[in-house]
Amino acid sequence: MFSRILVANRGEIAVRIIRTCREMGIRTVAVCSEADRSALHTQIADEDVCIGPAPSRDSYLSILAILSAARVTGAEAIHPGFGFLSENPTFARICAKCGIALIGPSEKAMLLMGDKATARQTAKAAGVPVVPGSEGSLANVEEALATAEAIGYPVLVKAVAGGGGRGMRVAETPEALHSAFPLARAEARACFGDDRLYLEKYLLRPRHVEIQVLADRHGTCLSLGERDCSLQRRNQKLCEESPSPVLDADLRRRMGEAAVRLCRAVDYEGAGTVEFLLASDGHFYFMEMNTRIQVEHPVTEMVTGLDLIREQIRVAAGEPLGYGQDDVRFEGHAIECRINAESADRGFLPCPGTISVLHVPGGPGVRVDSAVYQGYTVPPYYDSLLAKLIVHARTRPEAVARMRRALGEFLIKGVDTTVEFQLDLLRTPEFNSGEYDTGFVTRFLDNRESRSGA
Ligand code: MV4
């Protein structure tokens, strides 16, 4: 097992990783930017190295600075968390060359899944259902029009280098596709430096249901069940839950088996997430795979009783998982609400500043993953996630009641937060019945604005 791990991240996920390392008796090295010298992750790690100025590109995204920090502190492994370098195949390759273990999948798996057109083809070849669409990337607008003609409108143009919804365009007609194609291409080139596009049939009001997978290098690959992440605003997840209110045991098994087939096809190692779109008729389709630990992983931890960071570290050190699919048991219901430093009534504008008062909820079945403390100043340079509030209870209605109670206890002063907005979402009939889809939050917000006369 590793004796020292460098955590190449900041905020709540860095704190989350350091906590597990401490329980495993592994020493931790935090890296921080000049803006994060008083951040919690910097303070609680065994050692810390300042790796550069506040902007991410000069610190948390600097491969050279991070590998230098690992070298000088003698770290044998790096945990990348999520975002930043976590899905960067170049970083994976350089870590391997330097003899430093990257806690995550291989460069090859990152390359195959990072290219969304290749990921689609790999899924299809592995017998995983994909949305009807193009084979690989589209050479030109004529090929897009021919593909759309074959599968029928509406269609969705997506960037091969995209993911998470960036650079997508819907077209209802050939005329619309004709004008959307060059716009999407320019956008993809500007955003990702890669203008390749692919096309899918646009599904109406699907749910976003993702499968957590875990694989070791000894041939064990397991599904840890699903998370329903349909409550999103502009591709930002707001609230996630497991189990999904709409999956039965049979659908769960079939989606889990499909996710495991894809992972086996790319020799996947570690924790990963296979995202599916679930149509209202019960058909599910592969969307993309995330080759990292995800923000919402605690939801799966609560229902399975596993520590996913611990499992990631064990697998990266070469240990076998030591249990099989039948040993994975799901208990109760878990919900996560993301609390951001944002003004919900100003279009979710980020709201950095100093937290003057902080009271964190507690009590039975309540977990808070956060890196803030009273007196902490939220810097303007990074994303605005302040805390993840996770509850676990025996049934969904009990979990919802527990989340309401816990949100009501949360006291954060000095910055605007999304606590009240989350309470409003939890009061809707759609959330309470579990009958919501990926369009629900936008419809809810549109209604709300028209009511308030905005
Ligand atoms: C789709 C779709 C409908 N049909 N693809 C948005 C995030 C990105 N990962 C893919 N997304 C979508 N892809 C097809 N063929 C609808 C969405 C979508 C969505 C997906 C998940 C969660 C929220 C969403 C909100 C709007 C659109």
Tab-separated table of C-alpha atoms in Angstrom, residues 28 53 73 104 126 177 197 235-236 238 290 299 315 323 344 360 391 398 438:
chain	number	residue	atom	x	y	z
A	28	THR	CA	-1.119	13.229	2.628
A	53	PRO	CA	-0.832	31.640	-8.493
A	73	THR	CA	7.665	15.312	-1.078
A	104	GLY	CA	-7.667	6.338	-11.763
A	126	ALA	CA	-19.753	-3.984	-26.565
A	177	LEU	CA	-29.576	21.634	-38.932
A	197	LEU	CA	-19.102	16.797	-34.245
A	235	ASN	CA	-25.722	20.957	-17.248
A	236	GLN	CA	-25.021	21.533	-13.556
A	238	LEU	CA	-28.390	20.227	-8.367
A	290	ASN	CA	-16.788	9.637	-16.815
A	299	VAL	CA	-25.046	8.987	-2.614
A	315	VAL	CA	-7.336	-0.861	-6.574
A	323	TYR	CA	-15.925	-9.216	-3.097
A	344	ALA	CA	-30.570	31.883	-7.233
A	360	VAL	CA	-23.859	22.874	9.763
A	391	VAL	CA	-29.031	12.278	3.801
A	398	GLU	CA	-38.192	9.578	5.002
A	438	THR	CA	-34.102	16.460	-17.240
